[in-house]
């Protein structure tokens, strides 16, 4: 139940570069000044870096890993059932 996340932003001239690792999010507050609106709006600058995202899942599998939730065994009247618990996690084969 531990981990680390990071967001980094670099502005160079008119270019803004965003990098993220983990499940941190980066947003930019902008002000809409058109037609009497003076509200701030949030603009998403990053996407969630989750292991079950299609591109991440592809990358993990290509490196020999797999993604799945932890499981618990639950006894039911028709037998034991394997139930997923928690978010998807990355598992690597260390052999």
mmCIF file of C-alpha atoms in Angstrom:
data_model
loop_
_atom_site.group_PDB
_atom_site.id
_atom_site.type_symbol
_atom_site.label_atom_id
_atom_site.label_comp_id
_atom_site.label_asym_id
_atom_site.label_seq_id
_atom_site.Cartn_x
_atom_site.Cartn_y
_atom_site.Cartn_z
ATOM 1 C CA UNK A 1 0.000 0.000 0.000
ATOM 2 C CA UNK A 2 2.898 2.357 -0.641
ATOM 3 C CA UNK A 3 4.020 4.061 -3.792
ATOM 4 C CA UNK A 4 5.205 7.258 -5.336
ATOM 5 C CA UNK A 5 3.850 9.698 -7.866
ATOM 6 C CA UNK A 6 5.348 12.724 -9.571
ATOM 7 C CA UNK A 7 4.324 15.590 -11.838
ATOM 8 C CA UNK A 8 6.947 17.768 -13.496
ATOM 9 C CA UNK A 9 6.263 20.861 -15.585
ATOM 10 C CA UNK A 10 8.834 22.745 -17.634
ATOM 11 C CA UNK A 11 8.091 26.004 -19.417
ATOM 12 C CA UNK A 12 10.590 27.119 -22.032
ATOM 13 C CA UNK A 13 9.423 30.139 -23.990
ATOM 14 C CA UNK A 14 5.966 29.343 -25.324
ATOM 15 C CA UNK A 15 6.369 25.575 -24.804
ATOM 16 C CA UNK A 16 5.008 23.810 -21.723
ATOM 17 C CA UNK A 17 6.147 20.208 -21.225
ATOM 18 C CA UNK A 18 4.394 17.989 -18.667
ATOM 19 C CA UNK A 19 5.598 14.595 -17.401
ATOM 20 C CA UNK A 20 3.820 12.350 -14.933
ATOM 21 C CA UNK A 21 4.409 9.018 -13.222
ATOM 22 C CA UNK A 22 1.819 7.214 -11.163
ATOM 23 C CA UNK A 23 -1.695 8.421 -10.587
ATOM 24 C CA UNK A 24 -0.986 12.130 -10.084
ATOM 25 C CA UNK A 25 -2.831 14.600 -12.261
ATOM 26 C CA UNK A 26 -1.804 17.964 -13.594
ATOM 27 C CA UNK A 27 -4.298 20.689 -14.450
ATOM 28 C CA UNK A 28 -3.910 24.293 -15.521
ATOM 29 C CA UNK A 29 -6.347 26.923 -14.355
ATOM 30 C CA UNK A 30 -7.290 29.234 -17.225
ATOM 31 C CA UNK A 31 -9.590 32.206 -17.185
ATOM 32 C CA UNK A 32 -12.379 32.498 -19.727
ATOM 33 C CA UNK A 33 -12.780 36.225 -20.391
ATOM 34 C CA UNK A 34 -15.174 35.979 -23.335
ATOM 35 C CA UNK A 35 -18.683 37.484 -23.204
ATOM 36 C CA UNK A 36 -18.757 38.596 -19.564
ATOM 37 C CA UNK A 37 -17.495 35.262 -18.261
ATOM 38 C CA UNK A 38 -14.843 35.626 -15.617
ATOM 39 C CA UNK A 39 -14.752 31.987 -14.481
ATOM 40 C CA UNK A 40 -11.710 29.815 -14.151
ATOM 41 C CA UNK A 41 -11.684 26.534 -16.033
ATOM 42 C CA UNK A 42 -9.474 23.509 -15.412
ATOM 43 C CA UNK A 43 -7.575 22.212 -18.428
ATOM 44 C CA UNK A 44 -6.240 18.662 -18.105
ATOM 45 C CA UNK A 45 -2.505 18.557 -18.891
ATOM 46 C CA UNK A 46 -1.771 14.923 -18.058
ATOM 47 C CA UNK A 47 -3.448 11.557 -18.380
ATOM 48 C CA UNK A 48 -3.700 8.906 -15.673
ATOM 49 C CA UNK A 49 -0.712 6.570 -15.747
ATOM 50 C CA UNK A 50 -2.546 3.348 -14.885
ATOM 51 C CA UNK A 51 -1.356 -0.191 -15.655
ATOM 52 C CA UNK A 52 -4.679 -1.239 -17.214
ATOM 53 C CA UNK A 53 -4.590 1.590 -19.770
ATOM 54 C CA UNK A 54 -4.303 -0.111 -23.197
ATOM 55 C CA UNK A 55 -0.910 1.379 -24.140
ATOM 56 C CA UNK A 56 0.576 0.671 -20.696
ATOM 57 C CA UNK A 57 -0.822 -2.871 -20.670
ATOM 58 C CA UNK A 58 0.821 -3.495 -24.049
ATOM 59 C CA UNK A 59 4.162 -2.135 -22.804
ATOM 60 C CA UNK A 60 4.053 -4.175 -19.577
ATOM 61 C CA UNK A 61 3.230 -7.409 -21.406
ATOM 62 C CA UNK A 62 6.038 -6.813 -23.915
ATOM 63 C CA UNK A 63 8.475 -6.546 -20.989
ATOM 64 C CA UNK A 64 7.346 -9.885 -19.524
ATOM 65 C CA UNK A 65 4.916 -8.644 -16.913
ATOM 66 C CA UNK A 66 1.194 -8.964 -16.410
ATOM 67 C CA UNK A 67 -1.554 -6.875 -14.821
ATOM 68 C CA UNK A 68 -4.180 -8.191 -12.455
ATOM 69 C CA UNK A 69 -5.896 -7.454 -9.151
ATOM 70 C CA UNK A 70 -5.160 -9.284 -5.953
ATOM 71 C CA UNK A 71 -7.708 -11.990 -5.240
ATOM 72 C CA UNK A 72 -9.395 -13.530 -2.244
ATOM 73 C CA UNK A 73 -11.144 -16.873 -2.077
ATOM 74 C CA UNK A 74 -14.799 -16.664 -1.049
ATOM 75 C CA UNK A 75 -16.770 -19.745 -0.078
ATOM 76 C CA UNK A 76 -20.176 -19.895 -1.778
ATOM 77 C CA UNK A 77 -22.888 -22.510 -1.688
ATOM 78 C CA UNK A 78 -21.766 -23.703 -5.136
ATOM 79 C CA UNK A 79 -18.056 -23.793 -4.265
ATOM 80 C CA UNK A 80 -15.136 -21.474 -3.775
ATOM 81 C CA UNK A 81 -14.988 -18.372 -5.941
ATOM 82 C CA UNK A 82 -11.926 -16.221 -6.654
ATOM 83 C CA UNK A 83 -12.866 -12.515 -6.251
ATOM 84 C CA UNK A 84 -10.725 -9.530 -7.340
ATOM 85 C CA UNK A 85 -9.785 -7.043 -4.621
ATOM 86 C CA UNK A 86 -8.352 -3.579 -5.150
ATOM 87 C CA UNK A 87 -6.939 -1.863 -8.216
ATOM 88 C CA UNK A 88 -5.006 -3.564 -11.019
ATOM 89 C CA UNK A 89 -1.329 -4.058 -10.159
ATOM 90 C CA UNK A 90 1.774 -4.818 -12.209
ATOM 91 C CA UNK A 91 3.403 -8.196 -11.619
ATOM 92 C CA UNK A 92 6.755 -9.214 -13.100
ATOM 93 C CA UNK A 93 8.254 -12.662 -13.419
ATOM 94 C CA UNK A 94 11.694 -12.499 -11.836
ATOM 95 C CA UNK A 95 12.939 -15.786 -13.285
#
